[in-house]
Amino acid sequence: MRHRTTRFRLTQKPAHSRLLQRNLVTSLLLYEVVRTTRSRAKVVQPVVDRLITIAKRKSPQQAIRAINAYVTDRNACRKIMEVLVGRYAKRPSGLTRAVAVGSRKGDGAQLVDLSLIDAVQPQTAKEQEAEKKTASKKKAVSAKKA
């Protein structure tokens, strides 16, 4: 008997489900933040942790082969090997975080922002505008002093 072997399942055909999972993992590795449903995030989290752990533990050649067999973009593998391994060298597990955002309007699905821990957050449009304003004020003040 195989007790407690249930996994998180996505309600699609198996091939479509696998490809959706691979694409989400690749996007999360490339962009470090992905907005998705809670059930999809639960499926993706252990896979991302496993891929980064493989990169930390195995030799570089073995790790590259194993990661490229899963991700759909070679840049994701390159990012794991060059950036993420160094970032998470001292962290044994728990490399992703799912923060509840709300629900989707169309069907009411619960949305989460799935992100890598210690990820560099991209700036919003408001933050960029505020940064430009402060930079222009500093230039104006320094021009008046000179």
mmCIF file with all atom_site columns, C-alpha atoms in Angstrom:
data_model
loop_
_atom_site.group_PDB
_atom_site.id
_atom_site.type_symbol
_atom_site.label_atom_id
_atom_site.label_alt_id
_atom_site.label_comp_id
_atom_site.label_asym_id
_atom_site.label_entity_id
_atom_site.label_seq_id
_atom_site.pdbx_PDB_ins_code
_atom_site.Cartn_x
_atom_site.Cartn_y
_atom_site.Cartn_z
_atom_site.occupancy
_atom_site.B_iso_or_equiv
_atom_site.pdbx_formal_charge
_atom_site.auth_seq_id
_atom_site.auth_comp_id
_atom_site.auth_asym_id
_atom_site.auth_atom_id
_atom_site.pdbx_PDB_model_num
ATOM 1   C CA . MET A 1 1   ? 0.000   0.000  0.000   1.00 0.00 ? 1   MET A CA 1
ATOM 2   C CA . ARG A 1 2   ? 1.215   3.450  -0.855  1.00 0.00 ? 2   ARG A CA 1
ATOM 3   C CA . HIS A 1 3   ? -0.008  5.702  1.896   1.00 0.00 ? 3   HIS A CA 1
ATOM 4   C CA . ARG A 1 4   ? 0.130   9.484  1.682   1.00 0.00 ? 4   ARG A CA 1
ATOM 5   C CA . THR A 1 5   ? 1.396   9.620  -1.883  1.00 0.00 ? 5   THR A CA 1
ATOM 6   C CA . THR A 1 6   ? -1.053  12.219 -3.121  1.00 0.00 ? 6   THR A CA 1
ATOM 7   C CA . ARG A 1 7   ? 0.449   15.229 -4.818  1.00 0.00 ? 7   ARG A CA 1
ATOM 8   C CA . PHE A 1 8   ? -0.881  18.621 -5.637  1.00 0.00 ? 8   PHE A CA 1
ATOM 9   C CA . ARG A 1 9   ? -2.775  18.233 -8.888  1.00 0.00 ? 9   ARG A CA 1
ATOM 10  C CA . LEU A 1 10  ? -3.715  20.728 -11.512 1.00 0.00 ? 10  LEU A CA 1
ATOM 11  C CA . THR A 1 11  ? -6.990  19.907 -13.229 1.00 0.00 ? 11  THR A CA 1
ATOM 12  C CA . GLN A 1 12  ? -5.681  19.519 -16.747 1.00 0.00 ? 12  GLN A CA 1
ATOM 13  C CA . LYS A 1 13  ? -4.369  16.734 -18.909 1.00 0.00 ? 13  LYS A CA 1
ATOM 14  C CA . PRO A 1 14  ? -1.056  15.410 -17.584 1.00 0.00 ? 14  PRO A CA 1
ATOM 15  C CA . ALA A 1 15  ? 1.058   16.708 -20.465 1.00 0.00 ? 15  ALA A CA 1
ATOM 16  C CA . HIS A 1 16  ? -0.474  20.181 -20.222 1.00 0.00 ? 16  HIS A CA 1
ATOM 17  C CA . SER A 1 17  ? -0.042  20.176 -16.455 1.00 0.00 ? 17  SER A CA 1
ATOM 18  C CA . ARG A 1 18  ? 3.655   19.247 -16.732 1.00 0.00 ? 18  ARG A CA 1
ATOM 19  C CA . LEU A 1 19  ? 4.324   21.939 -19.310 1.00 0.00 ? 19  LEU A CA 1
ATOM 20  C CA . LEU A 1 20  ? 2.471   24.553 -17.257 1.00 0.00 ? 20  LEU A CA 1
ATOM 21  C CA . GLN A 1 21  ? 4.578   23.592 -14.253 1.00 0.00 ? 21  GLN A CA 1
ATOM 22  C CA . ARG A 1 22  ? 7.838   23.785 -16.232 1.00 0.00 ? 22  ARG A CA 1
ATOM 23  C CA . ASN A 1 23  ? 6.900   27.177 -17.678 1.00 0.00 ? 23  ASN A CA 1
ATOM 24  C CA . LEU A 1 24  ? 5.998   28.575 -14.241 1.00 0.00 ? 24  LEU A CA 1
ATOM 25  C CA . VAL A 1 25  ? 9.284   27.334 -12.785 1.00 0.00 ? 25  VAL A CA 1
ATOM 26  C CA . THR A 1 26  ? 11.227  28.891 -15.659 1.00 0.00 ? 26  THR A CA 1
ATOM 27  C CA . SER A 1 27  ? 9.419   32.216 -15.306 1.00 0.00 ? 27  SER A CA 1
ATOM 28  C CA . LEU A 1 28  ? 9.974   32.283 -11.550 1.00 0.00 ? 28  LEU A CA 1
ATOM 29  C CA . LEU A 1 29  ? 13.681  31.623 -11.981 1.00 0.00 ? 29  LEU A CA 1
ATOM 30  C CA . LEU A 1 30  ? 14.070  34.296 -14.661 1.00 0.00 ? 30  LEU A CA 1
ATOM 31  C CA . TYR A 1 31  ? 11.927  37.070 -13.178 1.00 0.00 ? 31  TYR A CA 1
ATOM 32  C CA . GLU A 1 32  ? 12.047  36.071 -9.470  1.00 0.00 ? 32  GLU A CA 1
ATOM 33  C CA . VAL A 1 33  ? 8.385   37.086 -8.957  1.00 0.00 ? 33  VAL A CA 1
ATOM 34  C CA . VAL A 1 34  ? 5.327   35.488 -10.568 1.00 0.00 ? 34  VAL A CA 1
ATOM 35  C CA . ARG A 1 35  ? 1.633   36.108 -9.901  1.00 0.00 ? 35  ARG A CA 1
ATOM 36  C CA . THR A 1 36  ? -0.351  32.876 -10.095 1.00 0.00 ? 36  THR A CA 1
ATOM 37  C CA . THR A 1 37  ? -3.068  30.932 -8.315  1.00 0.00 ? 37  THR A CA 1
ATOM 38  C CA . ARG A 1 38  ? -2.442  29.424 -4.906  1.00 0.00 ? 38  ARG A CA 1
ATOM 39  C CA . SER A 1 39  ? -2.775  25.833 -6.110  1.00 0.00 ? 39  SER A CA 1
ATOM 40  C CA . ARG A 1 40  ? -0.263  26.372 -8.922  1.00 0.00 ? 40  ARG A CA 1
ATOM 41  C CA . ALA A 1 41  ? 2.145   28.010 -6.479  1.00 0.00 ? 41  ALA A CA 1
ATOM 42  C CA . LYS A 1 42  ? 1.934   24.985 -4.188  1.00 0.00 ? 42  LYS A CA 1
ATOM 43  C CA . VAL A 1 43  ? 2.893   22.755 -7.105  1.00 0.00 ? 43  VAL A CA 1
ATOM 44  C CA . VAL A 1 44  ? 5.822   24.940 -8.197  1.00 0.00 ? 44  VAL A CA 1
ATOM 45  C CA . GLN A 1 45  ? 7.453   25.720 -4.828  1.00 0.00 ? 45  GLN A CA 1
ATOM 46  C CA . PRO A 1 46  ? 9.062   22.322 -4.130  1.00 0.00 ? 46  PRO A CA 1
ATOM 47  C CA . VAL A 1 47  ? 10.332  22.057 -7.703  1.00 0.00 ? 47  VAL A CA 1
ATOM 48  C CA . VAL A 1 48  ? 12.168  25.384 -7.518  1.00 0.00 ? 48  VAL A CA 1
ATOM 49  C CA . ASP A 1 49  ? 13.686  24.448 -4.156  1.00 0.00 ? 49  ASP A CA 1
ATOM 50  C CA . ARG A 1 50  ? 14.820  21.115 -5.585  1.00 0.00 ? 50  ARG A CA 1
ATOM 51  C CA . LEU A 1 51  ? 16.444  22.659 -8.680  1.00 0.00 ? 51  LEU A CA 1
ATOM 52  C CA . ILE A 1 52  ? 18.423  25.194 -6.653  1.00 0.00 ? 52  ILE A CA 1
ATOM 53  C CA . THR A 1 53  ? 19.481  22.475 -4.198  1.00 0.00 ? 53  THR A CA 1
ATOM 54  C CA . ILE A 1 54  ? 20.671  20.315 -7.104  1.00 0.00 ? 54  ILE A CA 1
ATOM 55  C CA . ALA A 1 55  ? 22.773  23.230 -8.329  1.00 0.00 ? 55  ALA A CA 1
ATOM 56  C CA . LYS A 1 56  ? 24.315  23.656 -4.869  1.00 0.00 ? 56  LYS A CA 1
ATOM 57  C CA . ARG A 1 57  ? 25.101  19.994 -4.209  1.00 0.00 ? 57  ARG A CA 1
ATOM 58  C CA . LYS A 1 58  ? 26.109  18.427 -7.515  1.00 0.00 ? 58  LYS A CA 1
ATOM 59  C CA . SER A 1 59  ? 29.078  19.155 -9.722  1.00 0.00 ? 59  SER A CA 1
ATOM 60  C CA . PRO A 1 60  ? 28.461  21.955 -12.226 1.00 0.00 ? 60  PRO A CA 1
ATOM 61  C CA . GLN A 1 61  ? 28.186  19.621 -15.235 1.00 0.00 ? 61  GLN A CA 1
ATOM 62  C CA . GLN A 1 62  ? 25.701  17.317 -13.537 1.00 0.00 ? 62  GLN A CA 1
ATOM 63  C CA . ALA A 1 63  ? 23.684  20.244 -12.218 1.00 0.00 ? 63  ALA A CA 1
ATOM 64  C CA . ILE A 1 64  ? 23.500  21.935 -15.627 1.00 0.00 ? 64  ILE A CA 1
ATOM 65  C CA . ARG A 1 65  ? 22.270  18.725 -17.251 1.00 0.00 ? 65  ARG A CA 1
ATOM 66  C CA . ALA A 1 66  ? 19.639  18.146 -14.583 1.00 0.00 ? 66  ALA A CA 1
ATOM 67  C CA . ILE A 1 67  ? 18.371  21.737 -14.632 1.00 0.00 ? 67  ILE A CA 1
ATOM 68  C CA . ASN A 1 68  ? 18.298  22.020 -18.434 1.00 0.00 ? 68  ASN A CA 1
ATOM 69  C CA . ALA A 1 69  ? 16.266  18.813 -18.561 1.00 0.00 ? 69  ALA A CA 1
ATOM 70  C CA . TYR A 1 70  ? 13.538  20.607 -16.612 1.00 0.00 ? 70  TYR A CA 1
ATOM 71  C CA . VAL A 1 71  ? 13.508  24.315 -17.466 1.00 0.00 ? 71  VAL A CA 1
ATOM 72  C CA . THR A 1 72  ? 12.391  25.577 -20.870 1.00 0.00 ? 72  THR A CA 1
ATOM 73  C CA . ASP A 1 73  ? 14.968  28.376 -21.217 1.00 0.00 ? 73  ASP A CA 1
ATOM 74  C CA . ARG A 1 74  ? 18.727  27.994 -20.873 1.00 0.00 ? 74  ARG A CA 1
ATOM 75  C CA . ASN A 1 75  ? 18.990  31.471 -19.370 1.00 0.00 ? 75  ASN A CA 1
ATOM 76  C CA . ALA A 1 76  ? 17.141  30.140 -16.314 1.00 0.00 ? 76  ALA A CA 1
ATOM 77  C CA . CYS A 1 77  ? 19.838  27.507 -15.847 1.00 0.00 ? 77  CYS A CA 1
ATOM 78  C CA . ARG A 1 78  ? 22.533  30.125 -16.281 1.00 0.00 ? 78  ARG A CA 1
ATOM 79  C CA . LYS A 1 79  ? 20.865  32.333 -13.664 1.00 0.00 ? 79  LYS A CA 1
ATOM 80  C CA . ILE A 1 80  ? 20.678  29.472 -11.160 1.00 0.00 ? 80  ILE A CA 1
ATOM 81  C CA . MET A 1 81  ? 24.333  28.591 -11.614 1.00 0.00 ? 81  MET A CA 1
ATOM 82  C CA . GLU A 1 82  ? 25.696  32.148 -11.606 1.00 0.00 ? 82  GLU A CA 1
ATOM 83  C CA . VAL A 1 83  ? 23.368  34.113 -9.315  1.00 0.00 ? 83  VAL A CA 1
ATOM 84  C CA . LEU A 1 84  ? 21.091  31.977 -7.169  1.00 0.00 ? 84  LEU A CA 1
ATOM 85  C CA . VAL A 1 85  ? 23.636  29.416 -5.950  1.00 0.00 ? 85  VAL A CA 1
ATOM 86  C CA . GLY A 1 86  ? 25.724  32.182 -4.410  1.00 0.00 ? 86  GLY A CA 1
ATOM 87  C CA . ARG A 1 87  ? 22.694  33.954 -2.976  1.00 0.00 ? 87  ARG A CA 1
ATOM 88  C CA . TYR A 1 88  ? 21.349  30.829 -1.257  1.00 0.00 ? 88  TYR A CA 1
ATOM 89  C CA . ALA A 1 89  ? 24.649  29.178 -0.312  1.00 0.00 ? 89  ALA A CA 1
ATOM 90  C CA . LYS A 1 90  ? 23.914  29.367 3.426   1.00 0.00 ? 90  LYS A CA 1
ATOM 91  C CA . ARG A 1 91  ? 20.145  28.809 3.252   1.00 0.00 ? 91  ARG A CA 1
ATOM 92  C CA . PRO A 1 92  ? 19.305  25.074 3.310   1.00 0.00 ? 92  PRO A CA 1
ATOM 93  C CA . SER A 1 93  ? 15.669  25.261 2.191   1.00 0.00 ? 93  SER A CA 1
ATOM 94  C CA . GLY A 1 94  ? 12.618  27.498 2.034   1.00 0.00 ? 94  GLY A CA 1
ATOM 95  C CA . LEU A 1 95  ? 13.779  29.463 -0.980  1.00 0.00 ? 95  LEU A CA 1
ATOM 96  C CA . THR A 1 96  ? 10.347  30.632 -2.143  1.00 0.00 ? 96  THR A CA 1
ATOM 97  C CA . ARG A 1 97  ? 7.555   32.661 -0.599  1.00 0.00 ? 97  ARG A CA 1
ATOM 98  C CA . ALA A 1 98  ? 3.883   32.872 -1.568  1.00 0.00 ? 98  ALA A CA 1
ATOM 99  C CA . VAL A 1 99  ? 2.157   36.097 -0.496  1.00 0.00 ? 99  VAL A CA 1
ATOM 100 C CA . ALA A 1 100 ? -1.624  36.277 -0.867  1.00 0.00 ? 100 ALA A CA 1
ATOM 101 C CA . VAL A 1 101 ? -2.735  39.086 -3.164  1.00 0.00 ? 101 VAL A CA 1
ATOM 102 C CA . GLY A 1 102 ? -6.486  38.673 -3.371  1.00 0.00 ? 102 GLY A CA 1
ATOM 103 C CA . SER A 1 103 ? -8.845  36.961 -5.755  1.00 0.00 ? 103 SER A CA 1
ATOM 104 C CA . ARG A 1 104 ? -9.162  37.081 -9.512  1.00 0.00 ? 104 ARG A CA 1
ATOM 105 C CA . LYS A 1 105 ? -12.198 38.950 -10.796 1.00 0.00 ? 105 LYS A CA 1
ATOM 106 C CA . GLY A 1 106 ? -13.303 36.476 -13.441 1.00 0.00 ? 106 GLY A CA 1
ATOM 107 C CA . ASP A 1 107 ? -13.519 33.254 -11.464 1.00 0.00 ? 107 ASP A CA 1
ATOM 108 C CA . GLY A 1 108 ? -12.638 34.181 -7.884  1.00 0.00 ? 108 GLY A CA 1
ATOM 109 C CA . ALA A 1 109 ? -9.441  32.122 -7.819  1.00 0.00 ? 109 ALA A CA 1
ATOM 110 C CA . GLN A 1 110 ? -7.101  33.045 -4.968  1.00 0.00 ? 110 GLN A CA 1
ATOM 111 C CA . LEU A 1 111 ? -3.996  34.750 -6.343  1.00 0.00 ? 111 LEU A CA 1
ATOM 112 C CA . VAL A 1 112 ? -0.547  34.816 -4.768  1.00 0.00 ? 112 VAL A CA 1
ATOM 113 C CA . ASP A 1 113 ? 2.737   36.467 -5.611  1.00 0.00 ? 113 ASP A CA 1
ATOM 114 C CA . LEU A 1 114 ? 5.236   33.633 -5.719  1.00 0.00 ? 114 LEU A CA 1
ATOM 115 C CA . SER A 1 115 ? 8.729   35.011 -5.253  1.00 0.00 ? 115 SER A CA 1
ATOM 116 C CA . LEU A 1 116 ? 12.220  33.909 -4.419  1.00 0.00 ? 116 LEU A CA 1
ATOM 117 C CA . ILE A 1 117 ? 13.397  34.859 -0.941  1.00 0.00 ? 117 ILE A CA 1
ATOM 118 C CA . ASP A 1 118 ? 15.811  37.834 -0.951  1.00 0.00 ? 118 ASP A CA 1
ATOM 119 C CA . ALA A 1 119 ? 14.769  38.701 -4.507  1.00 0.00 ? 119 ALA A CA 1
ATOM 120 C CA . VAL A 1 120 ? 15.404  42.176 -5.820  1.00 0.00 ? 120 VAL A CA 1
ATOM 121 C CA . GLN A 1 121 ? 11.927  43.660 -6.174  1.00 0.00 ? 121 GLN A CA 1
ATOM 122 C CA . PRO A 1 122 ? 11.269  45.538 -9.416  1.00 0.00 ? 122 PRO A CA 1
ATOM 123 C CA . GLN A 1 123 ? 10.242  49.172 -9.028  1.00 0.00 ? 123 GLN A CA 1
ATOM 124 C CA . THR A 1 124 ? 6.684   50.206 -9.697  1.00 0.00 ? 124 THR A CA 1
ATOM 125 C CA . ALA A 1 125 ? 5.850   53.147 -11.950 1.00 0.00 ? 125 ALA A CA 1
ATOM 126 C CA . LYS A 1 126 ? 5.121   55.376 -8.939  1.00 0.00 ? 126 LYS A CA 1
ATOM 127 C CA . GLU A 1 127 ? 8.484   54.584 -7.363  1.00 0.00 ? 127 GLU A CA 1
ATOM 128 C CA . GLN A 1 128 ? 10.288  55.351 -10.625 1.00 0.00 ? 128 GLN A CA 1
ATOM 129 C CA . GLU A 1 129 ? 8.522   58.718 -10.941 1.00 0.00 ? 129 GLU A CA 1
ATOM 130 C CA . ALA A 1 130 ? 9.344   59.621 -7.338  1.00 0.00 ? 130 ALA A CA 1
ATOM 131 C CA . GLU A 1 131 ? 12.976  58.687 -7.921  1.00 0.00 ? 131 GLU A CA 1
ATOM 132 C CA . LYS A 1 132 ? 13.142  60.885 -11.034 1.00 0.00 ? 132 LYS A CA 1
ATOM 133 C CA . LYS A 1 133 ? 11.652  63.830 -9.136  1.00 0.00 ? 133 LYS A CA 1
ATOM 134 C CA . THR A 1 134 ? 14.157  63.564 -6.302  1.00 0.00 ? 134 THR A CA 1
ATOM 135 C CA . ALA A 1 135 ? 17.030  63.238 -8.777  1.00 0.00 ? 135 ALA A CA 1
ATOM 136 C CA . SER A 1 136 ? 15.918  66.337 -10.679 1.00 0.00 ? 136 SER A CA 1
ATOM 137 C CA . LYS A 1 137 ? 15.558  68.301 -7.409  1.00 0.00 ? 137 LYS A CA 1
ATOM 138 C CA . LYS A 1 138 ? 19.083  67.306 -6.368  1.00 0.00 ? 138 LYS A CA 1
ATOM 139 C CA . LYS A 1 139 ? 20.445  68.450 -9.723  1.00 0.00 ? 139 LYS A CA 1
ATOM 140 C CA . ALA A 1 140 ? 18.629  71.783 -9.420  1.00 0.00 ? 140 ALA A CA 1
ATOM 141 C CA . VAL A 1 141 ? 19.964  72.353 -5.901  1.00 0.00 ? 141 VAL A CA 1
ATOM 142 C CA . SER A 1 142 ? 23.528  71.472 -6.898  1.00 0.00 ? 142 SER A CA 1
ATOM 143 C CA . ALA A 1 143 ? 23.287  73.751 -9.961  1.00 0.00 ? 143 ALA A CA 1
ATOM 144 C CA . LYS A 1 144 ? 22.194  76.685 -7.754  1.00 0.00 ? 144 LYS A CA 1
ATOM 145 C CA . LYS A 1 145 ? 25.082  76.091 -5.340  1.00 0.00 ? 145 LYS A CA 1
ATOM 146 C CA . ALA A 1 146 ? 27.631  76.051 -8.152  1.00 0.00 ? 146 ALA A CA 1
#
